[in-house]
């Protein structure tokens, strides 16, 4: 080991000891209830270090000075999906996700990246996601690629296959991006169709209001149809989930403050999210800013209002919905289920669509392997998890595979491609299916 690396590990160990929540680390009873819930533990053949219990033990060993925070330690934390399925399974109420985010943040502050990686991280975390205009610009480039025929030529000539790993397949499942003019002309208020039952504020997100803008439009449509008045604050920004999960906690805190400022003057009963990954961080703003005297109470007040779209639609009641006869199954968004606690509302909404036969997928609550950018940086494990998921999906014989998070949706579409089911199965976001069912019932489709 070089002297520089040895010094870095010593400094990292000190930072871990000072920065980790030791009370939370010793809260683990080592009972093993988390093991069956952990995807990486199962797919690694029962490797203890690849489990929540094992990773907590590794963190504690570093904090206690028993082991060094070496490459193997960092690798185990990197290979965790962060799905937080271990938390509902834990009898002592461990907040494993908070420990993981703290550890990754401490590691990143000491990590010596190569120049290309350092530049890429700077672009993604500082120059792209926190700046809505640049998100729209990048999405406009993708729109140009899709709409001018360049994409068809690239696919026909197999140029896309030069992309590393599964990026070529991922390119094929990207949604059709709206035009630049549509991305600019976004509403700030949508009236309820009838007498308003609720006044809600909508968190439109960054990717959701560019690449997945059609899903946001479906969200506004069905909320209005369900007699909700919707306010969409203009000054909102990226939720910060990608930052928080990637060791960029300071960036996540800054984005949280911007969003709190944007929403706290809006008189609304709920703050609506339609993306499980975003919603999970929004409800954790209270924890993220708990040590900031100026923001702690404001963050708690913000988080208390956050609800998933499915919960609100089920509460207020949907208009009549109907589709052509089809079997539908549902894949849980990990963070929607494990952090926000939302699992029955989406299923009840799907079951209420006339013409739909709902079939529960085996282990629908287990991660699909997307986990933000995990399917790019940890491709082998991600695809291993996805292939198992697709076997369970195929067993339902469903024609329509529904989920509630953009990353999960792309992952499931990738799984459909890998399984050769493109002609038989479609992947769709739940609000797009609900909007489709409302329009069909009204004779619009």
Short mmCIF file of C-alpha atoms in Angstrom, two decimals:
data_model
loop_
_atom_site.label_atom_id
_atom_site.label_comp_id
_atom_site.label_asym_id
_atom_site.label_seq_id
_atom_site.Cartn_x
_atom_site.Cartn_y
_atom_site.Cartn_z
CA UNK A 1 0.00 0.00 0.00
CA UNK A 2 1.32 3.46 -0.93
CA UNK A 3 1.92 6.03 1.79
CA UNK A 4 -0.70 8.32 0.22
CA UNK A 5 -3.32 5.56 0.20
CA UNK A 6 -2.45 4.59 3.76
CA UNK A 7 -2.90 8.22 4.86
CA UNK A 8 -6.23 8.44 3.02
CA UNK A 9 -7.53 5.32 4.78
CA UNK A 10 -6.45 6.68 8.16
CA UNK A 11 -8.22 9.98 7.48
CA UNK A 12 -11.30 8.13 6.21
CA UNK A 13 -11.42 6.02 9.36
CA UNK A 14 -11.31 9.18 11.50
CA UNK A 15 -14.07 10.79 9.45
CA UNK A 16 -16.19 7.64 9.72
CA UNK A 17 -15.78 7.65 13.50
CA UNK A 18 -16.76 11.32 13.73
CA UNK A 19 -19.51 11.31 11.11
CA UNK A 20 -21.43 8.05 11.59
CA UNK A 21 -24.38 7.68 13.96
CA UNK A 22 -22.97 5.18 16.46
CA UNK A 23 -26.28 4.72 18.27
CA UNK A 24 -27.80 3.60 14.96
CA UNK A 25 -24.88 1.29 14.23
CA UNK A 26 -25.31 -0.56 17.53
CA UNK A 27 -29.09 -0.70 17.04
CA UNK A 28 -28.60 -3.72 14.76
CA UNK A 29 -29.49 -6.87 16.74
CA UNK A 30 -27.89 -9.16 14.12
CA UNK A 31 -31.09 -11.20 14.05
CA UNK A 32 -30.87 -11.82 10.30
CA UNK A 33 -34.46 -10.84 9.46
CA UNK A 34 -33.01 -8.52 6.78
CA UNK A 35 -31.19 -11.29 4.91
CA UNK A 36 -34.10 -12.70 2.86
CA UNK A 37 -35.16 -9.15 1.94
CA UNK A 38 -31.74 -8.16 0.54
CA UNK A 39 -31.28 -8.65 -3.24
CA UNK A 40 -27.47 -8.59 -3.20
CA UNK A 41 -27.32 -11.11 -0.34
CA UNK A 42 -29.53 -13.52 -2.28
CA UNK A 43 -27.79 -13.04 -5.64
CA UNK A 44 -24.32 -13.36 -4.10
CA UNK A 45 -25.20 -16.82 -2.80
CA UNK A 46 -25.54 -15.78 0.83
CA UNK A 47 -22.39 -13.68 1.22
CA UNK A 48 -22.75 -12.12 4.68
CA UNK A 49 -20.76 -9.04 3.69
CA UNK A 50 -23.29 -8.39 0.91
CA UNK A 51 -26.18 -8.13 3.39
CA UNK A 52 -27.46 -5.15 5.41
CA UNK A 53 -26.35 -6.85 8.62
CA UNK A 54 -22.92 -7.48 7.14
CA UNK A 55 -22.52 -3.95 5.81
CA UNK A 56 -23.52 -2.47 9.17
CA UNK A 57 -20.92 -4.73 10.82
CA UNK A 58 -18.30 -3.47 8.36
CA UNK A 59 -19.17 0.17 9.08
CA UNK A 60 -19.04 -0.45 12.83
CA UNK A 61 -15.71 -2.27 12.52
CA UNK A 62 -14.22 0.76 10.75
CA UNK A 63 -15.64 3.15 13.35
CA UNK A 64 -14.33 0.93 16.17
CA UNK A 65 -10.87 0.80 14.56
CA UNK A 66 -11.02 -2.98 14.08
CA UNK A 67 -10.59 -2.82 10.28
CA UNK A 68 -9.39 -0.34 7.69
CA UNK A 69 -11.77 1.23 5.16
CA UNK A 70 -10.04 -0.49 2.25
CA UNK A 71 -11.18 -1.13 -1.33
CA UNK A 72 -13.21 -4.21 -0.35
CA UNK A 73 -15.08 -2.14 2.24
CA UNK A 74 -15.88 0.55 -0.31
CA UNK A 75 -16.88 -2.07 -2.89
CA UNK A 76 -19.45 -3.63 -0.56
CA UNK A 77 -21.07 -0.27 0.12
CA UNK A 78 -21.02 0.54 -3.60
CA UNK A 79 -22.71 -2.77 -4.49
CA UNK A 80 -25.64 -2.08 -2.17
CA UNK A 81 -28.72 -1.09 -4.19
CA UNK A 82 -29.99 1.17 -1.42
CA UNK A 83 -33.47 -0.32 -1.93
CA UNK A 84 -34.08 -0.22 1.85
CA UNK A 85 -36.10 -3.44 1.79
CA UNK A 86 -34.22 -4.33 4.99
CA UNK A 87 -35.93 -1.53 6.92
CA UNK A 88 -39.52 -2.89 6.98
CA UNK A 89 -38.06 -6.31 7.81
CA UNK A 90 -36.05 -5.03 10.79
CA UNK A 91 -37.68 -5.58 14.22
CA UNK A 92 -35.53 -2.88 15.83
CA UNK A 93 -36.45 -0.21 13.26
CA UNK A 94 -32.97 0.26 11.80
CA UNK A 95 -32.64 3.21 9.41
CA UNK A 96 -30.08 1.48 7.24
CA UNK A 97 -30.59 3.91 4.36
CA UNK A 98 -29.40 6.84 6.48
CA UNK A 99 -26.26 4.93 7.52
CA UNK A 100 -25.51 4.04 3.91
CA UNK A 101 -25.91 7.63 2.71
CA UNK A 102 -23.69 8.94 5.53
CA UNK A 103 -20.97 6.38 4.80
CA UNK A 104 -21.02 7.04 1.06
CA UNK A 105 -20.87 10.78 1.64
CA UNK A 106 -17.83 10.41 3.92
CA UNK A 107 -16.11 8.10 1.41
CA UNK A 108 -16.70 10.45 -1.52
CA UNK A 109 -15.19 13.39 0.33
CA UNK A 110 -11.90 11.45 0.63
CA UNK A 111 -11.99 9.60 -2.70
CA UNK A 112 -9.37 10.46 -5.33
CA UNK A 113 -11.16 10.11 -8.65
CA UNK A 114 -9.44 10.09 -12.01
CA UNK A 115 -9.78 13.34 -13.97
CA UNK A 116 -12.48 11.99 -16.35
CA UNK A 117 -14.59 10.66 -13.45
CA UNK A 118 -14.11 13.89 -11.50
CA UNK A 119 -15.25 15.92 -14.52
CA UNK A 120 -18.24 13.66 -15.12
CA UNK A 121 -19.39 13.86 -11.51
CA UNK A 122 -19.03 17.63 -11.57
CA UNK A 123 -21.14 17.90 -14.72
CA UNK A 124 -23.85 15.56 -13.46
CA UNK A 125 -24.14 16.74 -9.86
CA UNK A 126 -23.27 20.43 -10.17
CA UNK A 127 -23.92 21.54 -13.75
CA UNK A 128 -26.83 19.40 -14.95
CA UNK A 129 -29.39 18.06 -12.45
CA UNK A 130 -29.54 21.21 -10.26
CA UNK A 131 -30.09 23.46 -13.30
CA UNK A 132 -33.51 22.98 -14.98
CA UNK A 133 -32.57 24.94 -18.11
CA UNK A 134 -29.65 22.61 -18.76
CA UNK A 135 -31.81 19.56 -18.15
CA UNK A 136 -34.17 20.87 -20.81
CA UNK A 137 -31.24 21.55 -23.15
CA UNK A 138 -29.89 17.99 -22.83
CA UNK A 139 -33.39 16.58 -23.27
CA UNK A 140 -33.80 18.75 -26.38
CA UNK A 141 -30.69 17.14 -27.86
CA UNK A 142 -32.25 13.74 -27.23
CA UNK A 143 -35.48 14.96 -28.86
CA UNK A 144 -33.47 16.05 -31.91
CA UNK A 145 -31.78 12.63 -32.04
CA UNK A 146 -35.14 10.85 -31.87
CA UNK A 147 -37.22 13.11 -34.12
CA UNK A 148 -34.86 13.73 -37.05
CA UNK A 149 -34.30 10.11 -38.01
CA UNK A 150 -30.77 9.93 -36.60
CA UNK A 151 -31.88 7.35 -34.05
CA UNK A 152 -33.39 5.08 -36.73
CA UNK A 153 -30.21 5.29 -38.81
CA UNK A 154 -28.01 4.60 -35.78
CA UNK A 155 -30.09 1.55 -34.86
CA UNK A 156 -30.37 0.25 -38.42
CA UNK A 157 -26.60 0.49 -38.95
CA UNK A 158 -25.91 -0.96 -35.47
CA UNK A 159 -23.94 2.13 -34.45
CA UNK A 160 -25.66 2.03 -31.08
CA UNK A 161 -23.94 -1.28 -30.33
CA UNK A 162 -20.63 0.49 -29.76
CA UNK A 163 -22.05 1.74 -26.44
CA UNK A 164 -20.56 -0.20 -23.52
CA UNK A 165 -22.50 -2.75 -21.46
CA UNK A 166 -26.27 -2.56 -21.70
CA UNK A 167 -26.38 1.11 -22.77
CA UNK A 168 -27.28 0.08 -26.32
CA UNK A 169 -30.39 -1.75 -25.09
CA UNK A 170 -31.23 1.13 -22.75
CA UNK A 171 -31.13 3.56 -25.69
CA UNK A 172 -33.93 1.57 -27.34
CA UNK A 173 -36.27 1.81 -24.35
CA UNK A 174 -35.97 5.54 -23.70
CA UNK A 175 -39.31 7.38 -23.86
CA UNK A 176 -40.14 9.74 -26.72
CA UNK A 177 -38.90 13.11 -25.52
CA UNK A 178 -41.21 16.13 -26.03
CA UNK A 179 -40.15 19.07 -28.18
CA UNK A 180 -38.20 21.99 -26.65
CA UNK A 181 -41.23 24.28 -26.94
CA UNK A 182 -43.41 21.85 -24.99
CA UNK A 183 -40.80 21.55 -22.25
CA UNK A 184 -40.69 25.34 -21.86
CA UNK A 185 -44.43 25.93 -21.75
CA UNK A 186 -45.28 24.18 -18.50
CA UNK A 187 -48.36 25.13 -16.45
CA UNK A 188 -48.19 26.64 -12.97
CA UNK A 189 -51.83 25.98 -12.15
CA UNK A 190 -54.45 23.44 -13.28
CA UNK A 191 -58.08 23.80 -12.21
CA UNK A 192 -60.19 20.88 -11.06
CA UNK A 193 -62.73 19.71 -13.60
CA UNK A 194 -65.56 19.88 -11.06
CA UNK A 195 -65.89 21.28 -7.58
CA UNK A 196 -62.43 20.96 -6.00
CA UNK A 197 -62.16 18.29 -3.28
CA UNK A 198 -58.50 19.05 -2.57
CA UNK A 199 -55.94 21.71 -3.37
CA UNK A 200 -52.57 20.06 -3.96
CA UNK A 201 -49.08 21.15 -4.97
CA UNK A 202 -47.28 19.05 -7.57
CA UNK A 203 -43.59 18.18 -7.41
CA UNK A 204 -42.78 17.96 -11.10
CA UNK A 205 -39.15 16.83 -10.77
CA UNK A 206 -36.29 17.15 -13.25
CA UNK A 207 -36.32 14.00 -15.41
CA UNK A 208 -40.07 13.70 -14.92
CA UNK A 209 -40.69 17.15 -16.42
CA UNK A 210 -38.35 16.62 -19.38
CA UNK A 211 -37.82 13.04 -20.55
CA UNK A 212 -41.00 11.81 -18.84
CA UNK A 213 -43.10 14.92 -19.39
CA UNK A 214 -46.00 12.91 -20.84
CA UNK A 215 -46.31 11.12 -17.48
CA UNK A 216 -46.42 14.47 -15.69
CA UNK A 217 -49.17 15.58 -18.07
CA UNK A 218 -51.07 12.37 -17.29
CA UNK A 219 -50.67 13.16 -13.59
CA UNK A 220 -52.16 16.64 -13.98
CA UNK A 221 -54.96 15.24 -16.15
CA UNK A 222 -56.12 12.57 -13.70
CA UNK A 223 -55.77 14.86 -10.68
CA UNK A 224 -57.99 17.43 -12.43
CA UNK A 225 -60.43 14.69 -13.45
CA UNK A 226 -60.52 13.57 -9.82
CA UNK A 227 -61.49 17.11 -8.81
CA UNK A 228 -58.20 18.31 -7.42
CA UNK A 229 -56.92 21.84 -7.95
CA UNK A 230 -53.19 21.71 -8.70
CA UNK A 231 -50.47 24.31 -8.11
CA UNK A 232 -47.05 23.72 -9.69
CA UNK A 233 -44.43 26.05 -8.12
CA UNK A 234 -42.08 27.45 -10.76
CA UNK A 235 -38.97 27.69 -8.57
CA UNK A 236 -38.81 24.00 -7.64
CA UNK A 237 -35.75 21.94 -8.59
CA UNK A 238 -34.39 18.38 -8.69
CA UNK A 239 -35.27 16.48 -5.49
CA UNK A 240 -31.62 15.60 -4.78
CA UNK A 241 -32.08 11.82 -4.61
CA UNK A 242 -29.27 11.08 -7.04
CA UNK A 243 -26.97 13.31 -4.99
CA UNK A 244 -27.94 11.75 -1.65
CA UNK A 245 -27.45 8.19 -2.90
CA UNK A 246 -24.14 8.94 -4.62
CA UNK A 247 -22.22 10.53 -1.76
CA UNK A 248 -23.06 14.15 -2.66
CA UNK A 249 -25.02 15.01 0.47
CA UNK A 250 -24.19 18.72 0.46
CA UNK A 251 -25.73 19.01 -2.99
CA UNK A 252 -28.83 17.17 -1.82
CA UNK A 253 -29.20 19.57 1.12
CA UNK A 254 -28.96 22.61 -1.14
CA UNK A 255 -31.63 21.24 -3.47
CA UNK A 256 -33.83 20.41 -0.49
CA UNK A 257 -33.64 24.02 0.69
CA UNK A 258 -34.57 25.32 -2.76
CA UNK A 259 -37.61 23.04 -2.89
CA UNK A 260 -38.75 23.93 0.61
CA UNK A 261 -38.57 27.62 -0.35
CA UNK A 262 -40.58 26.95 -3.50
CA UNK A 263 -43.39 25.06 -1.74
CA UNK A 264 -43.73 26.56 1.72
CA UNK A 265 -45.69 29.59 0.51
CA UNK A 266 -48.19 27.42 -1.38
CA UNK A 267 -51.39 26.80 0.54
CA UNK A 268 -52.00 23.17 -0.35
CA UNK A 269 -53.01 20.11 1.63
CA UNK A 270 -50.53 17.77 -0.03
CA UNK A 271 -47.32 17.90 -2.02
CA UNK A 272 -47.79 15.27 -4.72
CA UNK A 273 -44.99 13.10 -6.11
CA UNK A 274 -45.43 10.65 -9.01
CA UNK A 275 -41.93 9.13 -8.78
CA UNK A 276 -41.16 6.74 -5.94
CA UNK A 277 -37.47 7.64 -5.80
CA UNK A 278 -38.18 11.37 -5.61
CA UNK A 279 -40.97 11.00 -3.07
CA UNK A 280 -38.79 8.94 -0.76
CA UNK A 281 -36.19 11.68 -0.49
CA UNK A 282 -38.83 14.39 -0.16
CA UNK A 283 -40.25 12.63 2.92
CA UNK A 284 -36.69 12.37 4.27
CA UNK A 285 -35.95 16.12 4.04
CA UNK A 286 -36.68 16.34 7.75
CA UNK A 287 -33.82 13.93 8.43
CA UNK A 288 -31.54 15.40 5.78
CA UNK A 289 -31.68 18.87 7.38
CA UNK A 290 -32.15 17.81 11.02
CA UNK A 291 -28.85 19.38 12.11
CA UNK A 292 -29.55 22.75 10.49
CA UNK A 293 -31.32 25.02 13.02
CA UNK A 294 -32.66 27.33 10.33
CA UNK A 295 -34.14 24.56 8.20
CA UNK A 296 -34.94 21.59 10.46
CA UNK A 297 -38.53 22.55 11.36
CA UNK A 298 -39.27 23.84 7.86
CA UNK A 299 -38.03 20.56 6.40
CA UNK A 300 -40.25 18.54 8.76
CA UNK A 301 -43.27 20.62 7.78
CA UNK A 302 -42.50 20.09 4.10
CA UNK A 303 -42.02 16.33 4.47
CA UNK A 304 -45.26 15.96 6.43
CA UNK A 305 -47.21 17.10 3.36
CA UNK A 306 -45.60 14.75 0.83
CA UNK A 307 -47.83 12.01 -0.59
CA UNK A 308 -47.62 9.69 -3.56
CA UNK A 309 -50.11 10.33 -6.36
CA UNK A 310 -51.72 6.89 -5.89
CA UNK A 311 -52.55 7.57 -2.24
CA UNK A 312 -54.27 10.86 -3.11
CA UNK A 313 -56.20 9.41 -6.06
CA UNK A 314 -57.43 6.53 -3.94
CA UNK A 315 -58.46 8.97 -1.19
CA UNK A 316 -60.41 11.39 -3.40
CA UNK A 317 -61.80 8.76 -5.77
CA UNK A 318 -61.18 8.27 -9.48
CA UNK A 319 -63.72 8.79 -12.27
CA UNK A 320 -64.92 5.74 -14.20
CA UNK A 321 -62.05 3.76 -15.74
CA UNK A 322 -62.20 1.06 -18.41
CA UNK A 323 -59.75 -0.69 -20.73
CA UNK A 324 -59.85 -3.51 -23.24
CA UNK A 325 -59.65 -6.86 -21.40
CA UNK A 326 -56.09 -7.49 -20.28
CA UNK A 327 -54.04 -8.97 -17.45
CA UNK A 328 -52.04 -6.41 -15.50
CA UNK A 329 -49.30 -6.89 -12.92
CA UNK A 330 -47.45 -4.39 -10.74
CA UNK A 331 -43.80 -4.01 -9.75
CA UNK A 332 -43.28 -2.00 -6.57
CA UNK A 333 -40.92 0.94 -6.58
CA UNK A 334 -38.59 0.07 -3.67
CA UNK A 335 -38.54 3.55 -2.18
CA UNK A 336 -42.26 4.04 -2.66
CA UNK A 337 -42.97 0.88 -0.69
CA UNK A 338 -40.10 0.70 1.78
CA UNK A 339 -39.72 4.40 2.62
CA UNK A 340 -43.10 6.00 1.86
CA UNK A 341 -45.06 2.90 2.90
CA UNK A 342 -47.26 2.97 -0.21
CA UNK A 343 -48.19 -0.44 -1.57
CA UNK A 344 -51.96 -1.05 -1.38
CA UNK A 345 -53.21 2.14 -3.09
CA UNK A 346 -51.63 1.42 -6.51
CA UNK A 347 -53.01 -2.11 -6.49
CA UNK A 348 -56.51 -0.98 -5.52
CA UNK A 349 -56.51 1.61 -8.29
CA UNK A 350 -55.48 -0.99 -10.87
CA UNK A 351 -58.09 -3.43 -9.61
CA UNK A 352 -60.79 -0.76 -10.01
CA UNK A 353 -60.27 -0.50 -13.79
CA UNK A 354 -63.08 -2.25 -15.64
CA UNK A 355 -61.66 -4.85 -18.04
CA UNK A 356 -58.46 -5.38 -16.04
CA UNK A 357 -57.54 -8.68 -14.44
CA UNK A 358 -54.93 -7.91 -11.80
CA UNK A 359 -52.39 -10.66 -11.09
CA UNK A 360 -49.92 -10.21 -8.25
CA UNK A 361 -46.34 -10.88 -9.26
CA UNK A 362 -44.22 -13.14 -7.08
CA UNK A 363 -41.86 -11.01 -5.00
CA UNK A 364 -43.21 -7.79 -6.52
CA UNK A 365 -41.69 -5.93 -3.57
CA UNK A 366 -38.15 -7.02 -4.45
CA UNK A 367 -35.88 -4.58 -6.27
CA UNK A 368 -35.72 -4.70 -10.06
CA UNK A 369 -32.04 -3.71 -10.06
CA UNK A 370 -32.42 -0.16 -11.37
CA UNK A 371 -31.59 1.82 -8.22
CA UNK A 372 -30.81 5.17 -9.84
CA UNK A 373 -27.58 4.70 -11.82
CA UNK A 374 -26.84 1.28 -10.29
CA UNK A 375 -27.76 -0.47 -13.57
CA UNK A 376 -24.95 1.50 -15.23
CA UNK A 377 -22.18 1.31 -12.61
CA UNK A 378 -22.98 -2.19 -11.31
CA UNK A 379 -24.28 -3.78 -14.50
CA UNK A 380 -23.55 -7.42 -13.75
CA UNK A 381 -25.45 -7.52 -10.45
CA UNK A 382 -28.22 -5.31 -11.83
CA UNK A 383 -28.86 -7.59 -14.81
CA UNK A 384 -28.70 -10.67 -12.59
CA UNK A 385 -31.45 -9.21 -10.40
CA UNK A 386 -33.45 -8.07 -13.44
CA UNK A 387 -33.40 -11.50 -15.09
CA UNK A 388 -34.88 -13.07 -11.97
CA UNK A 389 -37.50 -10.32 -11.88
CA UNK A 390 -38.49 -10.99 -15.49
CA UNK A 391 -39.04 -14.68 -14.81
CA UNK A 392 -41.54 -13.68 -12.13
CA UNK A 393 -43.15 -11.12 -14.43
CA UNK A 394 -43.45 -13.61 -17.27
CA UNK A 395 -45.11 -16.13 -14.95
CA UNK A 396 -48.05 -13.73 -14.42
CA UNK A 397 -48.85 -13.88 -18.16
CA UNK A 398 -49.58 -10.15 -17.89
CA UNK A 399 -49.78 -8.05 -21.04
CA UNK A 400 -49.20 -4.86 -19.07
CA UNK A 401 -46.40 -4.41 -16.52
CA UNK A 402 -46.99 -1.37 -14.32
CA UNK A 403 -44.60 0.49 -12.03
CA UNK A 404 -44.45 3.90 -10.33
CA UNK A 405 -40.94 5.26 -10.83
CA UNK A 406 -39.13 6.33 -14.01
CA UNK A 407 -35.95 4.37 -13.28
CA UNK A 408 -37.95 1.23 -12.52
CA UNK A 409 -39.97 1.73 -15.70
CA UNK A 410 -36.84 1.92 -17.88
CA UNK A 411 -35.41 -1.13 -16.11
CA UNK A 412 -38.58 -3.15 -16.66
CA UNK A 413 -38.66 -2.11 -20.33
CA UNK A 414 -35.04 -3.22 -20.57
CA UNK A 415 -36.09 -6.52 -18.97
CA UNK A 416 -38.87 -6.91 -21.54
CA UNK A 417 -36.26 -6.43 -24.29
CA UNK A 418 -33.83 -8.90 -22.71
CA UNK A 419 -36.60 -11.48 -22.33
CA UNK A 420 -37.74 -11.02 -25.95
CA UNK A 421 -41.26 -10.03 -24.88
CA UNK A 422 -41.55 -6.76 -26.84
CA UNK A 423 -44.50 -8.01 -28.91
CA UNK A 424 -46.41 -9.42 -25.95
CA UNK A 425 -45.76 -7.13 -22.96
CA UNK A 426 -45.64 -3.38 -22.45
CA UNK A 427 -44.17 -1.47 -19.53
CA UNK A 428 -46.05 1.63 -18.37
CA UNK A 429 -46.14 4.10 -15.49
CA UNK A 430 -49.26 3.74 -13.36
CA UNK A 431 -50.52 7.28 -13.98
CA UNK A 432 -50.22 6.82 -17.74
CA UNK A 433 -52.33 3.67 -17.49
CA UNK A 434 -54.91 5.38 -15.26
CA UNK A 435 -55.14 8.32 -17.68
CA UNK A 436 -55.52 5.88 -20.56
CA UNK A 437 -58.33 4.11 -18.69
CA UNK A 438 -60.18 7.35 -17.99
CA UNK A 439 -59.98 8.44 -21.62
CA UNK A 440 -61.07 5.02 -22.84
CA UNK A 441 -64.08 5.07 -20.51
CA UNK A 442 -65.03 8.46 -21.93
CA UNK A 443 -64.70 7.20 -25.51
CA UNK A 444 -61.56 9.21 -26.26
CA UNK A 445 -59.38 6.20 -27.12
#
